[in-house]
Short mmCIF file of C-alpha atoms and ligand atoms in Angstrom, two decimals:
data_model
loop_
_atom_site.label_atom_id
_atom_site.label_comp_id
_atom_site.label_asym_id
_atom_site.label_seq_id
_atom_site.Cartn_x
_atom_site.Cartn_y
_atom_site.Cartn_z
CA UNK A 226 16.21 -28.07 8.75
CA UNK A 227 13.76 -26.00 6.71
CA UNK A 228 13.31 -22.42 7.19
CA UNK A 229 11.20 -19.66 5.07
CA UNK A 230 14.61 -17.68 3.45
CA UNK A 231 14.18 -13.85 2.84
CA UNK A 232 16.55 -13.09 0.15
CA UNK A 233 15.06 -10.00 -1.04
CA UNK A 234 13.23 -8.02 1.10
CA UNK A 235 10.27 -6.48 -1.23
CA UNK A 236 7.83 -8.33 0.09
CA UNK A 237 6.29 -11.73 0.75
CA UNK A 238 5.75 -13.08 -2.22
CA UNK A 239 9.46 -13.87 -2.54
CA UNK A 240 10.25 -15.76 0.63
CA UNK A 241 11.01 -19.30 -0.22
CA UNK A 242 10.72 -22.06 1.66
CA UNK A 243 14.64 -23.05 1.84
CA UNK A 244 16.43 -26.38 2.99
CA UNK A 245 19.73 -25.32 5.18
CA UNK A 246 22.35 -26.93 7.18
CA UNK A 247 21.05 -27.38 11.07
CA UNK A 248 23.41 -25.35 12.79
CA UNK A 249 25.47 -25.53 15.91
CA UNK A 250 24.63 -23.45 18.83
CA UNK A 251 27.68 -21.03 19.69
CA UNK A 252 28.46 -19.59 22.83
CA UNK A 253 25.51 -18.08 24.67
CA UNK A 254 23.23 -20.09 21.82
CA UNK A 255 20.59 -22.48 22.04
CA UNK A 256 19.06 -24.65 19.22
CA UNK A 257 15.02 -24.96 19.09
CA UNK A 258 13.20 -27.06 17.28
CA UNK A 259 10.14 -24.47 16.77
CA UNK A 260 6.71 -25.94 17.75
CA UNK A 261 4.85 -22.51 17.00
CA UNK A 262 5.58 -19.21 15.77
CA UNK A 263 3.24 -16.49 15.75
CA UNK A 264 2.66 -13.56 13.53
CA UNK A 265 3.22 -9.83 14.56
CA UNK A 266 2.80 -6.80 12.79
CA UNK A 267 6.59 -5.83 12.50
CA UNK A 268 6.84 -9.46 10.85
CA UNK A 269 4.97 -7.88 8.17
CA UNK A 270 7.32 -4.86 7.88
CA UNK A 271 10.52 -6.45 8.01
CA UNK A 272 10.00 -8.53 4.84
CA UNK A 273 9.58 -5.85 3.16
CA UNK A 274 12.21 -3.50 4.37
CA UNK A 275 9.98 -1.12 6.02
CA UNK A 276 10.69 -1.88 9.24
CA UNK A 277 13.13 -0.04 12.23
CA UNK A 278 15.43 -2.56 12.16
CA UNK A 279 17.47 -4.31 8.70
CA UNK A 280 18.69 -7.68 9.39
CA UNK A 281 21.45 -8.65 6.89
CA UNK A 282 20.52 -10.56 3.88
CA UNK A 283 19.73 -13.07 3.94
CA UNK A 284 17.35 -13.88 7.29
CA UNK A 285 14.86 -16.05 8.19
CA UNK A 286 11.98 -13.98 9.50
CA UNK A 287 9.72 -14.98 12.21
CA UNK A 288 9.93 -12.88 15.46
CA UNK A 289 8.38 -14.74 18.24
CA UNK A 290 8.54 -18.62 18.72
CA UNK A 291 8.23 -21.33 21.33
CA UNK A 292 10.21 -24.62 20.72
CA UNK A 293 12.47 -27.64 22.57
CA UNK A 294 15.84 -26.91 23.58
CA UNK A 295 17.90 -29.40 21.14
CA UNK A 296 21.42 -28.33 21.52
CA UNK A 297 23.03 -25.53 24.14
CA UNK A 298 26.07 -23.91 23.18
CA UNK A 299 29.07 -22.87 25.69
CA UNK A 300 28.25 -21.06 28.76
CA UNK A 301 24.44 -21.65 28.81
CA UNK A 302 23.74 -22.72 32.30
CA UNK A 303 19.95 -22.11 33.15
CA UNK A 304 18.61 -24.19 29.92
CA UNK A 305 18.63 -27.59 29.29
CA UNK A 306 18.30 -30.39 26.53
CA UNK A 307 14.79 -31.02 26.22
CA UNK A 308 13.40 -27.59 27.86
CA UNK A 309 10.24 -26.03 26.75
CA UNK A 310 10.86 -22.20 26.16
CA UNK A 311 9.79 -19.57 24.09
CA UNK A 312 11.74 -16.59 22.73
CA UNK A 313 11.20 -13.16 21.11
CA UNK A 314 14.31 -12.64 19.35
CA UNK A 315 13.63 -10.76 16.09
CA UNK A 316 14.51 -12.87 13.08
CA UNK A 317 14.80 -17.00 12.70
CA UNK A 318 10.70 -18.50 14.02
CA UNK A 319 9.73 -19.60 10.49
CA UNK A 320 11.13 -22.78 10.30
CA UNK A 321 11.25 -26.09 11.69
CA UNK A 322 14.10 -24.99 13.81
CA UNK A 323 15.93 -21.45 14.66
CA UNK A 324 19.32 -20.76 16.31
CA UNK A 325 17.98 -18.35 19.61
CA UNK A 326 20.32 -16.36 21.95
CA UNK A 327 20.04 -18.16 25.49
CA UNK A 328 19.32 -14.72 27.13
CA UNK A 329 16.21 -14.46 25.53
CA UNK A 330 14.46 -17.55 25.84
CA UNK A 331 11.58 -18.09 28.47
CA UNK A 332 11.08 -21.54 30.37
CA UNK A 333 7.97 -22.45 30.05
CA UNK A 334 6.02 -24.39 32.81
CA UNK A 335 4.18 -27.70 31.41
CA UNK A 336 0.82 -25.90 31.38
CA UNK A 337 2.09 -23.00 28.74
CA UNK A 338 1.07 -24.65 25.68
CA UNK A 339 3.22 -23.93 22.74
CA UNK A 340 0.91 -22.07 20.50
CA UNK A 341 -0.16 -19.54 23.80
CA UNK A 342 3.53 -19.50 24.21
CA UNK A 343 4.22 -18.10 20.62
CA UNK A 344 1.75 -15.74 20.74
CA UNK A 345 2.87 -14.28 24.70
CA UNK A 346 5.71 -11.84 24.91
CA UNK A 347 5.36 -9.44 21.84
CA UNK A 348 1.86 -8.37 22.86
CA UNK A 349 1.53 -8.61 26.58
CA UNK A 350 5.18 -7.23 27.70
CA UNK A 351 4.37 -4.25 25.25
CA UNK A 352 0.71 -3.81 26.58
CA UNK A 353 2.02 -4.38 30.25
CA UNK A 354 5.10 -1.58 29.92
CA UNK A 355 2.68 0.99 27.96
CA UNK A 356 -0.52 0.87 30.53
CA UNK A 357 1.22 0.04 33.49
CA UNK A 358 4.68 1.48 32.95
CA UNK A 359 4.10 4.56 31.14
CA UNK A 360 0.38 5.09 31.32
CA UNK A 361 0.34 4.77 35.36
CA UNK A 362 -3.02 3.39 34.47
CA UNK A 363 -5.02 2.47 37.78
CA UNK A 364 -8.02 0.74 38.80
CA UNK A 365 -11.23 2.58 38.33
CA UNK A 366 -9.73 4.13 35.41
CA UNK A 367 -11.39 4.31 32.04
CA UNK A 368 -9.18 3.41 28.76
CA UNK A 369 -10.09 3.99 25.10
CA UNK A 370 -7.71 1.14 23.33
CA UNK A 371 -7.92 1.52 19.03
CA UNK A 372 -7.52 -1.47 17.33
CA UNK A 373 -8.55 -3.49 20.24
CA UNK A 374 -9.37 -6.82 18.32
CA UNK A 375 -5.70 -7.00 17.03
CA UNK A 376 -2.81 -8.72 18.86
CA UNK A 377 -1.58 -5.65 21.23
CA UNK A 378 -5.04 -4.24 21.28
CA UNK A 379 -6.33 -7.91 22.80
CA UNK A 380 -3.86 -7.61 25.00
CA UNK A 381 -4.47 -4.80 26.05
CA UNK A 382 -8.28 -5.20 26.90
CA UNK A 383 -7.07 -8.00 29.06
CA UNK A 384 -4.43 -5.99 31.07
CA UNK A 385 -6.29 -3.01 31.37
CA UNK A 386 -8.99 -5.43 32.70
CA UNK A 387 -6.42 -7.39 35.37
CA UNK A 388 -6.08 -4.00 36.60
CA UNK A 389 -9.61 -2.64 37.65
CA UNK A 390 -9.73 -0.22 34.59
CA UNK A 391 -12.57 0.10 32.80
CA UNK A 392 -12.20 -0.48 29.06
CA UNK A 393 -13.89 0.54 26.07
CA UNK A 394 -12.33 -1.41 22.56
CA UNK A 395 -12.71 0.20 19.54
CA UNK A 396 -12.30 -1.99 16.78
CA UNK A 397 -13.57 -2.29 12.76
CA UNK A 398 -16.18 -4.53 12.36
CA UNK A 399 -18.97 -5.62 14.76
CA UNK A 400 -17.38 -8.80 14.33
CA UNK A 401 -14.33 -7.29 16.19
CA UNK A 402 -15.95 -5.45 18.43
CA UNK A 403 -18.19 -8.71 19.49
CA UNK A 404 -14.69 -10.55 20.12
CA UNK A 405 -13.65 -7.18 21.93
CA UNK A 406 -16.36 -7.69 24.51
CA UNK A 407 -16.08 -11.63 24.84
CA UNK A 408 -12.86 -10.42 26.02
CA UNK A 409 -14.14 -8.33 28.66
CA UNK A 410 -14.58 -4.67 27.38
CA UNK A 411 -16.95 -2.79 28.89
CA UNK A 412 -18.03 -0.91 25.85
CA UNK A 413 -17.39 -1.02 22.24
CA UNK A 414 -17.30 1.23 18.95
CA UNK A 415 -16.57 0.21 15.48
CA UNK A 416 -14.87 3.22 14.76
CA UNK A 417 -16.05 2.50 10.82
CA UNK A 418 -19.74 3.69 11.73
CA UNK A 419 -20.57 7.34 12.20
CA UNK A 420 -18.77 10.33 14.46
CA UNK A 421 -15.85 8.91 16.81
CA UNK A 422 -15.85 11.75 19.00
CA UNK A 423 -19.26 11.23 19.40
CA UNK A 424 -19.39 7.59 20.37
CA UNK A 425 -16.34 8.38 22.37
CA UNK A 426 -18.36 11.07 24.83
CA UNK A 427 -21.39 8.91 24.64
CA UNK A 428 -19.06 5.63 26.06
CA UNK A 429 -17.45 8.01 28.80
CA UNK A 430 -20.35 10.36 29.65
CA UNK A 431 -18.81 12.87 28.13
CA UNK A 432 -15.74 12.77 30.86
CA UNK A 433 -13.21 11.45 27.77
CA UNK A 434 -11.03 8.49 28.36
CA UNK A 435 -8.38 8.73 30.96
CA UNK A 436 -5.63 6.95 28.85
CA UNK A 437 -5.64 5.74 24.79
CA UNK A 438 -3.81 3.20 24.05
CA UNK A 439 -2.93 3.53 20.21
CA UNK A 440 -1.53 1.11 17.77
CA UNK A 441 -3.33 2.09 14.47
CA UNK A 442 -2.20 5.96 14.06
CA UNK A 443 -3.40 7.61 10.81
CA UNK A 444 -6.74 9.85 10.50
CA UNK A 445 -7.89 8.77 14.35
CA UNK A 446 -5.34 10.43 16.19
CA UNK A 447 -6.21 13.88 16.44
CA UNK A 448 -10.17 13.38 16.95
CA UNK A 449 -9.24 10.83 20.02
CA UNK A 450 -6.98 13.03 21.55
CA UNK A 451 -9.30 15.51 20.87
CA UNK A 452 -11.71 13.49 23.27
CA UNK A 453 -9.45 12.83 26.17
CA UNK A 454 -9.96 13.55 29.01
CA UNK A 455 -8.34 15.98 31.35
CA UNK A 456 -4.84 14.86 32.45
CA UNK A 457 -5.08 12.04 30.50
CA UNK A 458 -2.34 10.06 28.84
CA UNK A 459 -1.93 8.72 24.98
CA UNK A 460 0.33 6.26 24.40
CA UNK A 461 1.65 5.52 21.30
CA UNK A 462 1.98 2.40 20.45
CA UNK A 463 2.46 1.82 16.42
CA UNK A 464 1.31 2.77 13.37
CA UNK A 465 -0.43 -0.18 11.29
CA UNK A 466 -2.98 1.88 9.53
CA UNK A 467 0.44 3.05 7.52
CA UNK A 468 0.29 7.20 7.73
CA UNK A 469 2.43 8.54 11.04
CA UNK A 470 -0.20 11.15 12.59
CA UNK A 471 1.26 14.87 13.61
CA UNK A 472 -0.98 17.11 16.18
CA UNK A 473 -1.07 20.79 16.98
CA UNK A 474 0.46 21.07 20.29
CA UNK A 475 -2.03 23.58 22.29
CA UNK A 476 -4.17 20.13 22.40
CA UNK A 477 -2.11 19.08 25.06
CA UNK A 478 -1.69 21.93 26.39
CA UNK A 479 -5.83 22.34 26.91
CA UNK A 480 -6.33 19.12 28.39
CA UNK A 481 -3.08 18.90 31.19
CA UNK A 482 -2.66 15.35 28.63
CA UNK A 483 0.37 13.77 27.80
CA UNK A 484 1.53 11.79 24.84
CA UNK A 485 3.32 9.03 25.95
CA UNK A 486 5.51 7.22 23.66
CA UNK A 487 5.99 3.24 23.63
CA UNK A 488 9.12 1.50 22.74
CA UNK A 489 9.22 -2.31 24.49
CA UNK A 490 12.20 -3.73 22.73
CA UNK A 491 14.04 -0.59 24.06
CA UNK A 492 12.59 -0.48 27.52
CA UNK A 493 13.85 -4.58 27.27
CA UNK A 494 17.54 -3.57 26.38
CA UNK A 495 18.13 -0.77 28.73
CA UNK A 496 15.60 -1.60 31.88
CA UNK A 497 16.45 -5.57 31.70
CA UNK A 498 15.71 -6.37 35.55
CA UNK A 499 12.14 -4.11 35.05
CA UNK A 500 11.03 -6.33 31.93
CA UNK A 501 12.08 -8.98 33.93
CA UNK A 502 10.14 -8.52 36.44
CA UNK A 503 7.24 -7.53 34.45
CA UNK A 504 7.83 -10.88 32.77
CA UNK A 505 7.03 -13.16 35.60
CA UNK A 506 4.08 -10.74 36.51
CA UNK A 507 2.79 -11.77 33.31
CA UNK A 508 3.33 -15.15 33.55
CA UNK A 509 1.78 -15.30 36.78
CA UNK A 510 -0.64 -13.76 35.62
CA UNK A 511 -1.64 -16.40 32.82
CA UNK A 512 -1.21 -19.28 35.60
CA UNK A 513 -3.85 -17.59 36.96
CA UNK A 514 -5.70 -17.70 34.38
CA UNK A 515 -6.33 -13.70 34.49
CA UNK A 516 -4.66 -12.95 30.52
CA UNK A 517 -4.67 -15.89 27.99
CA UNK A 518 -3.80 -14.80 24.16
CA UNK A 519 -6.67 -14.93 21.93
CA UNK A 520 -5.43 -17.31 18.87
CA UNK A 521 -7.51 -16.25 15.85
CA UNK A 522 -5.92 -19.44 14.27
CA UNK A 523 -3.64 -21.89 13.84
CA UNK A 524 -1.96 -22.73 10.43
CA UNK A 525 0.41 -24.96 9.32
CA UNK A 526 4.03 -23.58 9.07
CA UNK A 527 3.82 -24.15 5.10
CA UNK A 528 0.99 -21.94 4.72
CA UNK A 529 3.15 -18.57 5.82
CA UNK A 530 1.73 -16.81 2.71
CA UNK A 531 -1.54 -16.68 3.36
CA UNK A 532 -1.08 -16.17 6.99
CA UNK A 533 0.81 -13.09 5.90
CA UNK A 534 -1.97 -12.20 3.56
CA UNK A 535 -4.66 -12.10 6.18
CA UNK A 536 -2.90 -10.48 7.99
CA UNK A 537 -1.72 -7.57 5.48
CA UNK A 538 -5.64 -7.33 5.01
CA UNK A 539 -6.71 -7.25 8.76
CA UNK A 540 -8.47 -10.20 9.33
CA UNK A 541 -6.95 -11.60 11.83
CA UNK A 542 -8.34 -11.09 15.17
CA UNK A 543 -6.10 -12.00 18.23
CA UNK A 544 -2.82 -13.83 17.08
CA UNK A 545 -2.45 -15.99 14.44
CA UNK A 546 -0.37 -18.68 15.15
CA UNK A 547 1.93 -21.13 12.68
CA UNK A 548 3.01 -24.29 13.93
CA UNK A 549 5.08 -27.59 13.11
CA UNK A 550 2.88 -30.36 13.12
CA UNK A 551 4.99 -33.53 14.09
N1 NAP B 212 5.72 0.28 20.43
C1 NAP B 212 6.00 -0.98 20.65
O1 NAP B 212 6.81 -1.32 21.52
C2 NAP B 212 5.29 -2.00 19.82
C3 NAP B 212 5.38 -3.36 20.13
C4 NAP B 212 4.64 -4.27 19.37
C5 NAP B 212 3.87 -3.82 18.29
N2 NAP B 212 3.85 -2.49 18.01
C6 NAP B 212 3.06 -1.95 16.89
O2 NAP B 212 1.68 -2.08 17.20
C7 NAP B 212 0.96 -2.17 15.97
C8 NAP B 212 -0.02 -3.33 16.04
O3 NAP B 212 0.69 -4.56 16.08
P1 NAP B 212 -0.11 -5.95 16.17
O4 NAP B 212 0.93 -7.03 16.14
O5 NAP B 212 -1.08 -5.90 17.27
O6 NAP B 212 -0.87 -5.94 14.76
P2 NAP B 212 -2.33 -6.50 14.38
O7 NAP B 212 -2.65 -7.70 15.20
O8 NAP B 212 -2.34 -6.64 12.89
O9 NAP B 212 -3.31 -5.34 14.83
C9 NAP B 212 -3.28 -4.09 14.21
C10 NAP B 212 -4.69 -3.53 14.15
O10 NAP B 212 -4.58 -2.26 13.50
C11 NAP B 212 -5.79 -2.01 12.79
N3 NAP B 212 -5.51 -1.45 11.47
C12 NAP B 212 -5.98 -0.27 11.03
N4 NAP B 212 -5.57 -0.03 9.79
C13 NAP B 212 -4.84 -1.08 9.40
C14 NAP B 212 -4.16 -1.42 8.19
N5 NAP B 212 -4.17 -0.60 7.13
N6 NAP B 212 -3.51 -2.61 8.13
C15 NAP B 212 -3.49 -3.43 9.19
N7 NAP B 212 -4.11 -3.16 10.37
C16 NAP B 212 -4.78 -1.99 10.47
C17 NAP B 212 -6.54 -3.35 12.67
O11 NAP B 212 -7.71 -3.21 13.47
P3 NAP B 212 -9.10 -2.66 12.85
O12 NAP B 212 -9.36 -3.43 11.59
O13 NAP B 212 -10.04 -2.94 13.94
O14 NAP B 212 -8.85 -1.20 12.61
C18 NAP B 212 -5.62 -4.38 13.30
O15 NAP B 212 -6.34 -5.29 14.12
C19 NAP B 212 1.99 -2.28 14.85
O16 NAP B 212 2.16 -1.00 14.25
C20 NAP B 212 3.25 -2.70 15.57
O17 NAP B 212 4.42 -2.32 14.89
C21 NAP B 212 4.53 -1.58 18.75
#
């Protein structure tokens, strides 16, 4: 097998593309060949040791993947040789084949193509726990999401949507904001033109979203939660602008608002029958044909340098998605 090695963890530039023994699945194991991986943020971090968690050196990085079951390791009893799954298990995507833990891996139905596969759990179970969990977000509701053409944000608009909230994306670019409405958003600001607060009263008449759903931090923050409205809730998501925002606490205290915070993989270990459940919801869900990932691209598994580089530099809209060809 071939995997990209991270033997250093300073940054991208140094991951290698490595040739390695194909290992045997242990107990509780399964071996994949990968058909798709897809890129998200924290794949970004890891690599260069800025993320929450430190894998020991060295790792293969690639969080999220769909594949074949090759090879099942003792005790596995609910996969099978030649099953289509996909699995979010934190390290080991970026190759042609990665070593999952059974536990984690998804069966996928014929319809779930690989590459929507890849680019599924990350994004929609932390979308789905934040507005529905912790946001109590409910239909007729309106909901301010930042970074809305990105992969949570995308995901977002399309929960938020499933739901009978109203949404309003703010995004960038027009560009973004365009792709933001294809996916149903019922209002749009690129939050790089003019006064926020401004655009935010004019898309709410002046009422002030009910819930913000945040994953960019930095300078918008405080003006946004500035603009909510009363009771409302702001969940927060991540930080991918880079700076971790503070706020003066009498703003919550004004509006009755909450901040909310948003930790998936958490909520995953310690509520496992919840995310389960919330799991088939959202597969269900895309059966129906009510939340498909948007795939900015495709690239070829060699190509994981430039994938990383757009998406270091924000270009990617939606998920970008490596695969195998073969
Ligand atoms: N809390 C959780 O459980 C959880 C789970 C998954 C992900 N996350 C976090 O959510 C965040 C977004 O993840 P993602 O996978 O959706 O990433 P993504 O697809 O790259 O989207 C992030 C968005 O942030 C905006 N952004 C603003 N400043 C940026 C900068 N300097 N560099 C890059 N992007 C910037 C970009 O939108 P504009 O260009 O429109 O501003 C971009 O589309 C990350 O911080 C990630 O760690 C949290």
């Amino acid at each position: 097998m071939h995997a990209w090695l991270c033997t250093t963890p300073t940054g991208v530039d140094l991951l290698q593309w490595t040739q390695l023994p194909t290992p045997t699945p242990g107990p509780g194991q399964v071996l994949l060949e990968v058909k798709a991986a897809s890129l998200n943020f924290p794949d970004l971090l890891i690599v260069q040791n800025k993320y929450q968690m430190k894998p020991p050196l060295p790792f293969v990085p690639g969080s999220e993947y769909a594949g074949v079951v090759q090879a099942v390791g003792e005790g596995v009893t609910h996969l099978a040789v030649g099953q289509r799954v996909a699995c979010l298990s934190g390290t080991g995507g970026f190759g042609t084949h990665a070593l999952a833990p059974a536990a984690l891996c998804m069966p996928l139905p014929d319809s779930f193509s690989f590459v929507d596969a890849a680019a599924f759990i990350m994004t929609y179970a932390t979308s789905h726990h934040a507005l529905i969990d912790r946001a109590q977000l409910r239909a007729g509701e309106t909901v301010l999401v930042l970074g809305a053409a990105g992969g949570v944000g995308t995901a977002a608009i399309q929960i938020a949507k499933a739901v009978g909230a109203r949404v309003i994306a703010a995004a960038s670019t027009d560009e973004k904001c365009a792709l933001c409405q294809a996916q149903g958003a019922d209002a749009t600001i690129n939050y790089s033109q003019g006064n926020l607060r401004e655009a935010i009263k004019t898309a709410t008449d002046g009422k002030g979203p009910d819930v913000v759903y945040d994953p960019v931090g930095g300078e918008f923050a405080e003006p946004v939660f500035r603009s909510i409205a009363w009771r409302g809730r702001y969940l927060i998501v991540g930080f991918a602008s880079g700076p971790i925002p503070s706020l003066p606490l009498n703003l919550p205290l004004l509006k009755g608002a909450s901040l909310v915070g948003v930790f998936w993989g958490e909520f995953s270990r310690r509520e496992p029958q919840a995310n389960a459940a919330m799991m088939q919801e959202l597969a269900q869900w895309y059966g129906q044909g009510k939340i498909k990932p948007v795939i900015d691209r495709t690239m070829p598994m060699a190509e994981l340098h430039a994938a990383y580089a757009r998406m270091g530099s924000r270009q990617v809209q939606g998920k970008l998605v490596l695969v195998n060809e073969g």
